[in-house]
XYZ file of C-alpha atoms in Angstrom:
737
model
C 126.946 20.210 -61.685
C 123.623 19.005 -62.583
C 122.664 16.789 -60.042
C 126.111 15.190 -59.194
C 127.174 15.213 -63.055
C 129.774 17.322 -64.689
C 128.908 16.480 -68.165
C 125.538 17.016 -69.409
C 124.515 13.652 -71.357
C 123.221 13.995 -75.022
C 120.136 13.834 -76.271
C 119.177 10.464 -78.230
C 116.568 9.983 -80.545
C 115.812 6.707 -80.865
C 115.569 5.268 -84.502
C 112.140 4.309 -84.616
C 112.677 2.376 -88.102
C 110.080 4.221 -89.805
C 109.472 3.212 -93.290
C 106.576 5.434 -94.226
C 104.914 8.075 -93.833
C 100.932 9.236 -93.832
C 99.694 12.458 -93.849
C 96.198 13.568 -91.182
C 95.111 16.034 -89.204
C 95.180 15.722 -85.767
C 92.593 14.532 -84.322
C 92.784 16.120 -80.464
C 91.728 19.830 -79.880
C 90.814 22.478 -82.310
C 94.108 24.013 -83.692
C 94.057 21.745 -86.624
C 97.824 20.885 -87.158
C 98.828 18.638 -89.970
C 100.860 15.882 -88.905
C 101.608 12.820 -90.761
C 102.385 9.237 -88.585
C 105.178 7.073 -89.222
C 104.782 3.278 -89.987
C 107.159 0.600 -89.600
C 107.544 -2.056 -92.082
C 104.843 -3.682 -90.427
C 102.357 -1.399 -90.837
C 102.408 -0.710 -87.080
C 102.153 3.316 -86.418
C 105.282 3.902 -84.134
C 105.572 7.881 -84.133
C 104.503 11.271 -85.382
C 105.921 14.537 -86.577
C 104.655 17.844 -87.731
C 104.075 18.721 -91.451
C 107.186 21.475 -92.294
C 104.506 23.247 -95.093
C 101.649 23.335 -92.734
C 100.174 27.100 -92.717
C 98.793 25.803 -89.428
C 101.408 24.672 -86.960
C 104.645 24.778 -89.460
C 105.965 21.595 -88.207
C 105.387 22.222 -84.230
C 102.889 19.819 -82.717
C 102.270 19.860 -78.417
C 102.838 16.344 -76.668
C 99.565 15.211 -77.508
C 100.218 15.339 -81.497
C 104.008 13.979 -81.064
C 102.678 10.675 -79.065
C 99.225 10.618 -80.870
C 100.419 7.211 -82.843
C 100.128 4.931 -78.895
C 96.280 5.458 -79.673
C 96.104 2.997 -82.591
C 96.836 -0.005 -80.520
C 96.030 1.912 -77.099
C 94.441 -0.921 -73.983
C 91.052 -0.631 -74.167
C 90.177 0.002 -77.382
C 86.741 -1.997 -78.899
C 87.054 -4.866 -81.283
C 84.261 -6.155 -81.700
C 80.423 -5.868 -81.528
C 78.905 -6.404 -77.936
C 75.596 -7.051 -76.774
C 73.620 -7.669 -73.416
C 69.676 -7.767 -72.395
C 70.312 -5.963 -69.343
C 72.843 -4.017 -67.828
C 74.270 -6.090 -65.216
C 74.200 -9.239 -68.019
C 77.825 -10.120 -69.270
C 79.111 -8.752 -72.640
C 78.661 -11.483 -75.201
C 80.407 -10.744 -78.540
C 78.441 -10.623 -81.645
C 78.654 -9.862 -85.367
C 77.722 -6.743 -86.600
C 74.509 -7.537 -88.509
C 72.837 -8.334 -84.913
C 74.171 -5.267 -83.223
C 72.542 -3.395 -86.246
C 69.107 -5.481 -85.920
C 69.243 -5.028 -82.713
C 69.267 -1.499 -82.213
C 67.083 -0.676 -84.607
C 64.193 -2.974 -83.443
C 64.570 -1.564 -80.155
C 64.584 1.993 -81.405
C 61.673 1.111 -83.754
C 59.819 -0.441 -80.793
C 60.457 2.401 -78.567
C 59.710 4.983 -80.821
C 55.786 2.852 -81.439
C 55.394 3.053 -77.905
C 56.414 6.184 -76.804
C 56.391 8.479 -79.522
C 59.806 9.514 -82.446
C 60.992 11.874 -79.707
C 61.446 9.456 -77.308
C 64.912 7.960 -79.122
C 67.728 10.682 -78.729
C 70.997 10.482 -80.181
C 74.161 12.428 -78.555
C 77.278 12.757 -80.801
C 80.296 14.913 -79.972
C 82.861 16.936 -82.067
C 85.698 14.183 -82.310
C 84.362 12.458 -86.355
C 85.052 13.341 -89.102
C 82.548 16.473 -91.674
C 81.487 13.304 -93.653
C 80.470 11.331 -90.684
C 78.671 14.337 -89.313
C 76.729 14.498 -92.382
C 75.510 10.983 -92.527
C 74.650 10.969 -89.059
C 72.613 14.063 -89.401
C 70.826 12.469 -92.829
C 70.032 9.578 -90.572
C 68.990 11.060 -87.953
C 66.881 13.835 -89.271
C 65.935 11.640 -92.198
C 65.035 7.718 -91.103
C 65.027 7.506 -87.369
C 63.223 10.972 -86.956
C 64.078 12.329 -83.776
C 63.987 16.055 -83.049
C 66.337 14.709 -79.900
C 69.457 14.856 -81.497
C 72.440 17.264 -80.360
C 76.162 17.021 -79.685
C 78.699 17.223 -76.750
C 79.916 20.696 -77.927
C 77.145 21.802 -76.200
C 78.887 21.291 -73.341
C 82.049 23.410 -74.668
C 80.956 25.903 -77.517
C 77.369 26.401 -77.295
C 77.867 29.940 -75.973
C 80.032 30.833 -78.978
C 77.956 29.821 -80.848
C 74.526 30.907 -79.822
C 76.603 34.353 -79.355
C 78.086 34.526 -82.805
C 74.203 34.112 -84.149
C 72.779 36.585 -82.106
C 75.303 39.220 -83.217
C 76.157 38.778 -86.753
C 72.970 36.609 -87.084
C 75.252 33.199 -88.150
C 77.850 31.080 -86.726
C 81.274 31.235 -87.694
C 84.410 32.709 -86.137
C 85.450 35.679 -88.307
C 89.106 35.374 -87.776
C 91.827 33.826 -87.941
C 95.086 32.796 -86.594
C 97.060 35.781 -88.564
C 95.445 38.268 -86.907
C 98.231 37.830 -84.476
C 100.315 39.361 -87.062
C 98.512 42.145 -87.450
C 96.683 43.317 -84.388
C 98.222 45.833 -81.955
C 96.167 44.668 -78.750
C 95.221 41.167 -77.645
C 91.977 40.836 -74.669
C 92.286 36.993 -73.584
C 89.260 35.959 -71.803
C 89.242 32.701 -70.062
C 91.866 31.385 -72.133
C 94.901 29.137 -71.250
C 96.495 28.821 -74.598
C 100.199 27.461 -73.353
C 98.355 24.844 -71.697
C 94.958 24.385 -74.105
C 96.364 25.135 -77.783
C 99.850 25.146 -77.659
C 100.406 25.647 -81.155
C 98.105 28.950 -81.211
C 100.005 29.799 -78.871
C 103.172 29.169 -80.437
C 101.969 31.521 -83.368
C 101.285 34.489 -81.175
C 104.850 34.144 -78.988
C 105.932 33.927 -83.119
C 103.942 37.356 -83.901
C 105.468 38.918 -80.808
C 108.812 37.919 -81.812
C 108.348 40.493 -84.654
C 106.803 43.155 -83.139
C 105.325 43.845 -79.815
C 101.966 44.403 -78.330
C 99.669 44.054 -74.940
C 98.256 41.132 -73.717
C 95.606 41.207 -71.634
C 94.566 38.142 -69.781
C 91.382 37.717 -68.139
C 91.567 35.174 -65.504
C 90.283 34.627 -62.079
C 93.680 31.990 -61.828
C 97.915 33.188 -62.374
C 97.638 30.587 -65.892
C 100.688 30.091 -67.926
C 99.133 32.382 -70.025
C 98.364 34.903 -67.473
C 102.165 35.027 -66.341
C 103.215 35.640 -69.768
C 100.873 38.665 -69.938
C 101.192 42.218 -69.850
C 98.137 42.843 -67.633
C 96.474 40.263 -66.067
C 93.374 40.960 -64.876
C 92.251 38.420 -61.977
C 88.607 38.739 -62.571
C 85.219 37.056 -59.746
C 84.160 33.557 -61.753
C 80.687 34.923 -63.720
C 81.439 38.633 -63.586
C 83.090 39.134 -67.556
C 79.614 40.775 -68.487
C 79.902 43.444 -66.087
C 83.964 44.010 -67.051
C 82.701 44.130 -70.884
C 80.397 46.730 -70.263
C 82.118 48.785 -68.038
C 84.972 48.624 -70.789
C 82.207 49.283 -73.658
C 81.119 52.213 -71.478
C 84.765 54.008 -70.905
C 85.576 53.640 -74.358
C 81.580 55.434 -75.261
C 81.777 58.284 -72.554
C 85.214 58.748 -73.650
C 84.170 59.086 -77.460
C 87.026 56.567 -78.513
C 84.600 54.325 -80.552
C 84.091 53.787 -84.299
C 81.098 55.863 -84.899
C 81.072 55.715 -88.535
C 81.794 52.074 -88.556
C 78.664 51.456 -86.128
C 76.322 53.671 -87.961
C 76.911 51.992 -91.143
C 77.415 48.366 -89.700
C 75.192 48.388 -86.458
C 71.924 48.310 -84.941
C 70.326 48.979 -81.549
C 73.647 51.444 -80.809
C 71.530 54.024 -79.137
C 69.422 51.154 -76.568
C 73.204 49.672 -76.377
C 74.898 53.140 -74.746
C 72.288 53.533 -72.469
C 72.008 50.255 -70.824
C 76.193 50.937 -70.533
C 75.869 54.504 -69.041
C 75.097 52.103 -65.520
C 78.317 50.237 -65.911
C 80.584 52.859 -64.698
C 84.096 51.559 -63.838
C 83.890 52.311 -59.860
C 80.285 50.495 -60.282
C 82.074 47.439 -62.300
C 85.174 47.153 -59.770
C 83.318 45.521 -56.429
C 81.303 42.734 -58.886
C 84.537 42.049 -60.693
C 87.231 42.973 -58.209
C 88.871 44.911 -61.034
C 90.202 48.352 -60.102
C 88.371 51.059 -61.861
C 91.630 52.624 -62.983
C 92.453 49.595 -64.356
C 89.482 48.871 -66.554
C 89.379 52.480 -67.880
C 93.718 51.600 -68.757
C 92.843 48.193 -70.719
C 89.497 50.126 -72.583
C 91.711 52.746 -73.393
C 94.554 50.533 -74.980
C 91.632 48.379 -76.472
C 90.352 51.377 -78.099
C 93.066 53.614 -78.971
C 94.964 50.228 -81.192
C 95.309 50.487 -84.467
C 93.677 46.876 -84.911
C 92.891 45.026 -81.279
C 91.385 41.201 -80.910
C 89.621 39.033 -78.741
C 89.924 35.626 -78.135
C 88.381 33.164 -75.429
C 87.564 29.344 -74.174
C 85.957 27.515 -71.496
C 86.181 31.127 -69.485
C 83.370 32.657 -71.203
C 81.276 29.824 -72.214
C 80.710 27.989 -69.098
C 78.447 30.088 -67.286
C 75.117 30.828 -67.052
C 75.410 33.686 -69.030
C 78.149 32.823 -71.518
C 75.948 33.700 -74.675
C 75.934 37.444 -73.104
C 79.407 37.477 -72.390
C 80.223 36.603 -76.122
C 77.357 38.792 -77.329
C 80.135 41.492 -74.796
C 83.086 40.544 -76.610
C 80.819 41.073 -80.257
C 80.040 44.649 -79.072
C 83.461 45.866 -77.370
C 84.263 44.532 -81.209
C 81.886 46.112 -83.057
C 82.418 49.949 -81.128
C 86.225 49.589 -81.593
C 85.379 48.742 -85.813
C 87.407 45.728 -85.237
C 85.624 42.643 -86.989
C 86.451 41.726 -90.582
C 90.077 43.348 -90.732
C 93.611 42.208 -90.261
C 94.076 41.864 -86.831
C 90.417 42.846 -85.739
C 88.387 40.135 -84.876
C 86.567 38.260 -82.161
C 87.879 34.838 -82.345
C 86.373 31.996 -80.143
C 89.072 29.148 -79.908
C 86.996 26.108 -80.157
C 87.810 22.665 -78.238
C 87.927 19.827 -80.175
C 89.072 18.649 -83.373
C 86.077 19.045 -85.371
C 83.226 21.229 -82.795
C 83.419 23.151 -86.064
C 81.773 20.312 -88.593
C 79.333 19.482 -86.494
C 78.164 23.009 -86.166
C 78.465 23.182 -89.713
C 77.293 19.854 -91.376
C 75.957 17.387 -88.695
C 72.306 18.411 -88.558
C 72.151 18.785 -84.713
C 71.022 22.030 -84.021
C 69.015 22.549 -87.138
C 69.849 21.149 -90.909
C 73.466 20.892 -92.734
C 75.245 24.003 -93.952
C 73.708 25.957 -91.351
C 70.286 25.587 -92.227
C 67.691 25.807 -89.666
C 64.241 23.818 -88.666
C 62.312 27.084 -87.813
C 63.091 27.788 -91.768
C 60.683 26.065 -94.498
C 62.699 27.043 -97.462
C 65.509 25.021 -96.168
C 63.116 22.272 -94.978
C 62.253 21.797 -98.233
C 65.186 22.150 -99.797
C 66.775 19.431 -97.687
C 63.592 17.657 -97.988
C 63.988 17.135 -101.826
C 67.457 16.399 -102.078
C 67.812 14.420 -99.027
C 64.012 12.203 -101.073
C 62.180 13.031 -97.487
C 59.140 14.278 -97.416
C 60.103 17.786 -95.594
C 57.391 17.198 -93.299
C 58.933 14.678 -91.418
C 61.392 16.990 -90.233
C 60.393 18.730 -87.037
C 59.824 22.827 -87.314
C 61.827 23.740 -84.919
C 65.251 22.503 -82.652
C 65.041 20.049 -80.306
C 66.182 19.522 -76.850
C 70.268 20.630 -76.188
C 72.037 17.320 -74.852
C 72.002 18.909 -71.638
C 67.864 18.984 -71.380
C 68.189 15.568 -72.921
C 69.196 13.800 -69.678
C 66.532 15.595 -67.245
C 64.202 14.485 -70.138
C 65.744 10.860 -69.227
C 64.754 11.144 -65.408
C 61.355 12.600 -66.204
C 60.654 9.920 -68.298
C 60.308 11.392 -71.668
C 63.233 10.085 -73.331
C 63.603 5.788 -73.422
C 66.589 4.957 -75.279
C 69.766 6.735 -76.053
C 72.497 6.775 -79.081
C 76.018 7.876 -77.696
C 78.643 8.598 -80.243
C 82.347 9.086 -79.032
C 80.692 11.300 -76.052
C 81.484 10.383 -72.375
C 78.781 12.004 -70.314
C 80.028 10.060 -67.248
C 82.389 12.089 -66.987
C 82.068 15.517 -68.898
C 78.455 16.065 -67.527
C 78.083 18.351 -64.273
C 76.724 16.369 -61.067
C 77.496 12.923 -63.034
C 75.557 11.110 -59.633
C 72.779 12.605 -61.199
C 73.726 11.260 -64.484
C 74.541 8.130 -63.096
C 70.991 7.882 -61.971
C 69.826 9.328 -65.099
C 71.632 6.200 -67.184
C 70.393 3.404 -65.519
C 66.490 4.653 -66.262
C 67.407 3.902 -70.098
C 65.205 0.809 -71.443
C 67.881 1.054 -74.403
C 71.073 2.512 -74.474
C 74.123 2.159 -77.606
C 77.387 3.652 -77.200
C 79.522 3.704 -80.505
C 83.369 4.377 -79.148
C 86.675 3.387 -80.127
C 87.223 2.317 -76.197
C 84.891 -0.529 -74.538
C 85.847 0.660 -71.190
C 84.944 4.248 -72.406
C 82.374 4.873 -68.536
C 79.201 5.399 -69.934
C 79.430 1.458 -71.286
C 78.370 0.972 -67.846
C 74.862 1.149 -69.260
C 74.965 0.360 -72.475
C 72.844 -2.708 -74.151
C 75.247 -2.433 -78.045
C 78.252 -1.227 -78.131
C 79.568 -0.388 -81.751
C 83.263 -0.553 -82.173
C 84.626 2.474 -83.880
C 87.618 3.190 -86.025
C 90.674 5.674 -84.633
C 90.870 9.117 -85.923
C 93.281 8.435 -88.492
C 92.011 4.517 -89.449
C 89.573 6.578 -91.550
C 89.389 9.290 -94.091
C 87.756 12.354 -93.986
C 87.698 15.985 -92.900
C 87.760 18.244 -89.915
C 86.942 21.753 -89.356
C 89.158 24.074 -86.642
C 88.949 27.252 -84.898
C 90.012 29.312 -87.692
C 87.803 27.659 -90.568
C 90.127 26.028 -91.723
C 89.602 22.694 -93.646
C 92.059 19.729 -93.696
C 91.893 16.382 -94.412
C 92.427 12.652 -92.648
C 93.801 10.042 -94.457
C 93.922 6.545 -93.347
C 96.950 5.819 -91.974
C 96.295 2.043 -91.388
C 93.658 -0.713 -91.186
C 91.012 -0.798 -88.777
C 91.794 -2.422 -85.626
C 90.360 -6.007 -85.572
C 86.441 -5.566 -85.725
C 86.617 -1.903 -85.340
C 84.610 -0.440 -88.141
C 84.497 3.723 -89.378
C 81.966 5.536 -88.288
C 80.828 6.549 -91.467
C 80.101 2.725 -92.184
C 78.157 2.117 -88.787
C 75.927 5.188 -89.843
C 75.227 4.022 -93.249
C 75.269 -0.194 -92.371
C 72.174 0.811 -89.156
C 70.241 3.082 -91.827
C 70.092 0.368 -94.186
C 67.494 -1.404 -91.299
C 64.787 1.637 -92.156
C 63.246 0.988 -95.117
C 63.028 4.477 -96.765
C 66.885 4.092 -96.903
C 66.296 2.286 -100.131
C 65.162 6.286 -101.836
C 68.115 7.987 -100.451
C 71.861 8.439 -101.302
C 74.216 7.128 -98.273
C 77.428 7.244 -100.038
C 80.172 4.475 -99.004
C 82.951 6.580 -99.650
C 83.920 10.196 -97.918
C 85.167 11.562 -100.723
C 81.460 10.993 -102.321
C 79.540 12.632 -98.946
C 81.383 15.366 -99.560
C 80.762 16.068 -102.945
C 77.025 15.792 -101.498
C 78.096 18.530 -98.695
C 79.708 20.640 -101.794
C 76.275 20.826 -103.380
C 74.745 21.748 -100.257
C 77.192 24.561 -99.690
C 76.380 25.951 -102.777
C 73.122 28.675 -103.481
C 71.790 31.248 -101.509
C 70.295 31.033 -97.601
C 66.630 31.970 -98.401
C 64.515 35.253 -97.798
C 62.087 33.668 -95.021
C 62.478 33.953 -91.375
C 64.679 36.681 -91.345
C 67.410 35.590 -94.276
C 68.652 38.215 -96.713
C 68.590 36.315 -100.010
C 71.990 36.761 -100.264
C 75.113 33.873 -101.211
C 75.744 30.854 -98.176
C 78.486 32.038 -96.577
C 79.250 28.888 -95.912
C 80.886 27.506 -99.407
C 82.825 24.649 -99.930
C 82.081 24.007 -103.434
C 85.451 25.145 -104.411
C 87.359 22.246 -101.891
C 88.028 18.953 -103.187
C 89.464 16.179 -100.888
C 92.681 16.680 -103.340
C 92.686 20.111 -102.859
C 92.336 20.007 -99.442
C 95.524 17.639 -99.255
C 97.373 19.522 -101.238
C 96.704 23.307 -99.164
C 97.144 21.784 -96.277
C 94.039 22.395 -95.005
C 91.782 25.879 -96.914
C 89.357 28.116 -94.869
C 85.582 28.383 -95.947
C 84.074 30.049 -97.836
C 85.711 29.006 -101.116
C 83.725 29.280 -104.231
C 83.915 27.033 -107.080
C 86.392 28.563 -109.309
C 88.423 30.069 -106.366
C 91.732 28.761 -105.908
C 91.824 29.276 -102.660
C 89.667 30.063 -99.093
C 89.420 33.247 -97.562
C 90.868 34.654 -93.995
C 88.229 36.901 -92.541
C 84.425 37.135 -92.559
C 82.313 40.312 -92.785
C 85.969 42.102 -94.951
C 82.814 44.571 -96.056
C 81.397 45.168 -93.010
C 77.618 43.568 -93.980
C 76.268 40.425 -91.895
C 73.954 37.983 -91.933
C 71.189 39.825 -91.103
C 68.589 41.092 -93.419
C 69.212 44.715 -93.190
C 73.329 43.591 -93.359
C 73.748 44.830 -89.523
C 75.317 43.308 -86.699
C 73.475 43.778 -83.759
C 74.801 45.778 -80.949
C 72.825 43.820 -77.576
C 71.917 46.105 -74.294
C 73.087 42.970 -71.899
C 71.785 43.819 -67.875
C 73.875 41.232 -65.947
C 72.014 38.631 -63.547
C 74.180 37.636 -60.620
C 73.114 34.228 -60.516
C 75.628 32.321 -59.953
C 76.194 29.859 -57.028
C 78.697 31.541 -54.661
C 80.944 30.936 -52.047
C 79.184 30.941 -48.229
C 80.011 29.770 -44.714
C 78.845 26.781 -45.653
C 80.910 26.090 -48.825
C 83.912 29.002 -48.676
C 86.160 28.202 -52.037
C 85.645 28.956 -55.238
C 85.670 25.999 -57.594
C 87.368 26.795 -60.957
C 88.449 24.022 -63.615
C 90.374 23.805 -66.858
C 93.124 21.595 -69.187
C 96.320 20.834 -68.623
C 98.087 19.930 -71.669
C 99.245 16.416 -71.277
C 95.575 15.836 -71.135
C 92.333 16.026 -73.753
C 89.212 16.030 -72.256
C 88.095 12.993 -70.352
C 90.981 10.987 -70.920
C 89.639 8.251 -72.611
C 93.065 8.219 -75.443
C 95.883 10.551 -73.672
C 95.007 8.620 -70.211
C 96.423 5.424 -71.971
C 98.814 7.479 -73.690
C 102.388 6.778 -70.430
C 103.781 9.351 -72.396
C 100.953 11.846 -71.877
C 99.513 10.377 -68.360
C 102.726 10.301 -66.502
C 102.439 14.247 -65.989
C 99.012 13.996 -64.651
C 98.077 10.696 -63.762
C 96.302 11.753 -60.082
C 93.214 13.986 -59.900
C 94.595 17.219 -57.993
C 93.430 20.431 -56.762
C 95.803 23.640 -56.555
C 94.853 25.852 -53.357
C 96.724 28.682 -51.757
C 99.472 28.156 -49.334
C 97.476 30.219 -47.215
C 93.802 28.684 -47.272
C 95.921 25.434 -46.390
C 97.417 26.666 -43.671
C 94.501 27.950 -42.367
C 93.043 24.191 -42.961
C 95.661 22.391 -41.649
C 96.533 20.705 -45.124
C 99.613 20.125 -46.168
C 101.325 19.395 -49.883
C 100.704 16.695 -51.469
C 97.857 15.676 -48.662
C 95.133 13.913 -49.684
C 91.933 16.501 -48.896
C 88.262 15.720 -49.984
C 86.186 18.375 -51.896
C 82.486 18.639 -51.040
C 80.030 20.516 -53.008
C 75.935 20.676 -52.305
C 75.913 17.571 -55.428
C 78.961 15.547 -54.408
C 82.150 14.973 -52.678
C 85.587 14.218 -54.608
C 89.129 13.268 -53.222
C 91.851 14.753 -54.705
C 95.388 15.044 -54.018
C 96.179 19.383 -52.646
C 98.835 20.936 -54.939
C 100.081 24.053 -52.771
C 100.263 27.186 -55.115
C 100.109 30.670 -54.754
C 98.066 30.478 -58.783
C 94.716 30.633 -56.988
C 93.735 33.399 -54.331
C 93.145 32.173 -51.047
C 89.059 31.891 -51.546
C 89.401 29.559 -54.793
C 90.439 26.150 -55.332
C 91.236 24.595 -59.224
C 90.627 21.142 -60.409
C 92.098 19.762 -64.222
C 88.687 18.765 -65.400
C 89.730 15.138 -67.042
C 89.359 12.735 -64.639
C 86.607 10.896 -63.815
C 84.410 11.030 -60.926
C 86.011 13.733 -59.908
C 85.610 17.388 -60.064
C 81.827 16.660 -62.440
C 80.646 15.078 -59.184
C 80.929 18.371 -57.470
C 79.987 20.755 -60.404
C 76.513 22.975 -61.025
C 74.427 21.957 -63.703
C 72.820 25.354 -63.926
C 72.250 26.508 -67.637
C 72.583 29.556 -69.824
C 69.521 30.379 -71.251
C 70.397 31.014 -75.030
C 72.875 27.929 -74.831
C 71.806 25.848 -72.745
C 75.415 25.301 -72.044
C 76.443 24.379 -68.027
C 77.966 26.458 -65.468
C 80.841 24.579 -64.961
C 83.253 26.794 -63.552
C 80.790 28.838 -61.141
C 79.976 26.784 -58.156
C 81.126 26.873 -54.609
C 82.770 23.965 -52.410
C 84.423 23.464 -48.954
C 87.822 21.425 -48.455
C 88.352 18.333 -45.546
C 90.287 16.354 -43.925
C 90.201 12.684 -45.375
C 92.077 9.407 -44.513
C 95.581 8.862 -46.276
C 95.542 5.434 -46.617
C 92.015 5.157 -47.954
C 92.137 8.010 -50.546
C 95.728 6.395 -51.557
C 93.646 2.895 -52.364
C 90.983 4.899 -54.128
C 93.489 6.738 -56.344
C 94.394 3.295 -57.037
C 91.524 1.964 -58.320
C 90.170 5.574 -60.331
C 93.871 4.761 -62.477
C 91.479 2.348 -64.005
C 90.019 4.878 -65.774
């Protein structure tokens, strides 16, 4: 009997009356699923489906992709440019030219008064690669500020930094097909079933063909941990100790690939000397992992024919996230697991085009993985763009996480936010709110005018959503895939590429530069810049550029449903893996084994704040919910901010299931609903990070010294009782965001 019924009702799929299907790439996470959007006879987007012959998802979609058609006309879409003189004034609808003129005039006024770097630009991982490239050209070649970064600093900067420090270049070396070949998978702080469901499906598909051990390192019993063969419930922030201990066992028991180390690595002696001090017995009380378990995992990994490591924010969002990534790379280098089928270090990226911004946006340097510090690179791009190379700064400017303190100090007076929402995504948002109030001028460019940061803006640019535009994304495995315009932009909103091009016209030197209007023409510029060699100065080796897309066109990308770079001119398809020859991007071709000592600088639970605060993603939401929060079939599963708390801890506090409580940290407080579960230990609570004015009122702003990424996941809180009626009223009010 099914809830009083004797007969199961059949599943009925409503006919959406689709008359046409348009191809795109999903605009949520970095998996890179090929998607088709169905249009009815009026041209309205009514549904989506996966593309059956696509190499990434093979017809599958997660709940976000399945409901993505709803974002086109969701509540809160920006329809017209808005303008006002002060944050407290009412918005006035204006035309695009007036909005552009005011923005350019304010940027120039502020730069003339305070200096070029008094204007800052913070971008995203959500727009198209051709748009990133154009924004970089505008910012580096015309506006001229060096304080230009992306919100990917909050999620992937430690992976970027770790790849560069170990291999000499950014760029994930592996691919999804490595699941088909690996003999052991080690996952750090990655909850694939909720963060990247289609990648998880790829893993499950591989396991149906043959078995291999899955080891999940996570403080919480995630869905992935429940699925794993071994779960290591590590103490937050101690991944580096565990990784050094694994390396200790592998070297001590001579399970390392000595031939590979000698051929392809530097620093082996110093590395061995450091990890000698990280025995399993030393690591056990720090990590919370039994010494014998550490030995068992090390032997499993080293004795596998091929072994791979994956990770997401659990590693990156730490005061030593970059060291953690380097330590993962160390583990794979000493076992010879780089550049071969099933053997890799694979960071699972967060946003749909976080890779595109890393590659082409010029945030941290110049396009195509070029460095501002490299004179040859400045000369090359200056000549190509028709910009005096002396106009470029000679080193990268501030990261996103340093830009906001600079506003606080009065060094930065104007801010341009492009498809990012720091009022929800930055740590210690109470401080961010005070910082935003200090700006003389702020521009917000977003598809939704009710984005929280718009409270502090003087100009709003209404941008088109993902599939109202044309261009490319790059996914986790370096696969470039295409978005074709499904429908026209809503009302008077415009594609980001058009916005950047029109704003560029407000600078005189733009007449001497090329700003193509069509994304395919922009892509042709990028292809030209992807050719050639890296240069021979500043530690580069004069070898062909690794980030080569010269063999790609919008047409063959669409035909192949995505192509992995590098793909050189004349080649028929892309390259699955990097470093297959054991040669890396440093001048001598060798990777670096880095000796990394653990510096225990986390905020820890205390008598005043006795709980670790952990945060992460749930499958039905994405980032700050500016989109999924407006999609009923996503938002209905978790509309209310909640925390997971262990039943024993709740009992000691007198907290009941589904009761509102207040969480307090040294920085702020947040009201959430308690969910009692054994998924978290007694000294920890977990909150999804998507909710406005919630977890990041509590989180810690300490930064990794290499990547400048915040330690979102290592801070301490206490749980307090709160008035239930007031909390319920607050919850209702917060649902407006």
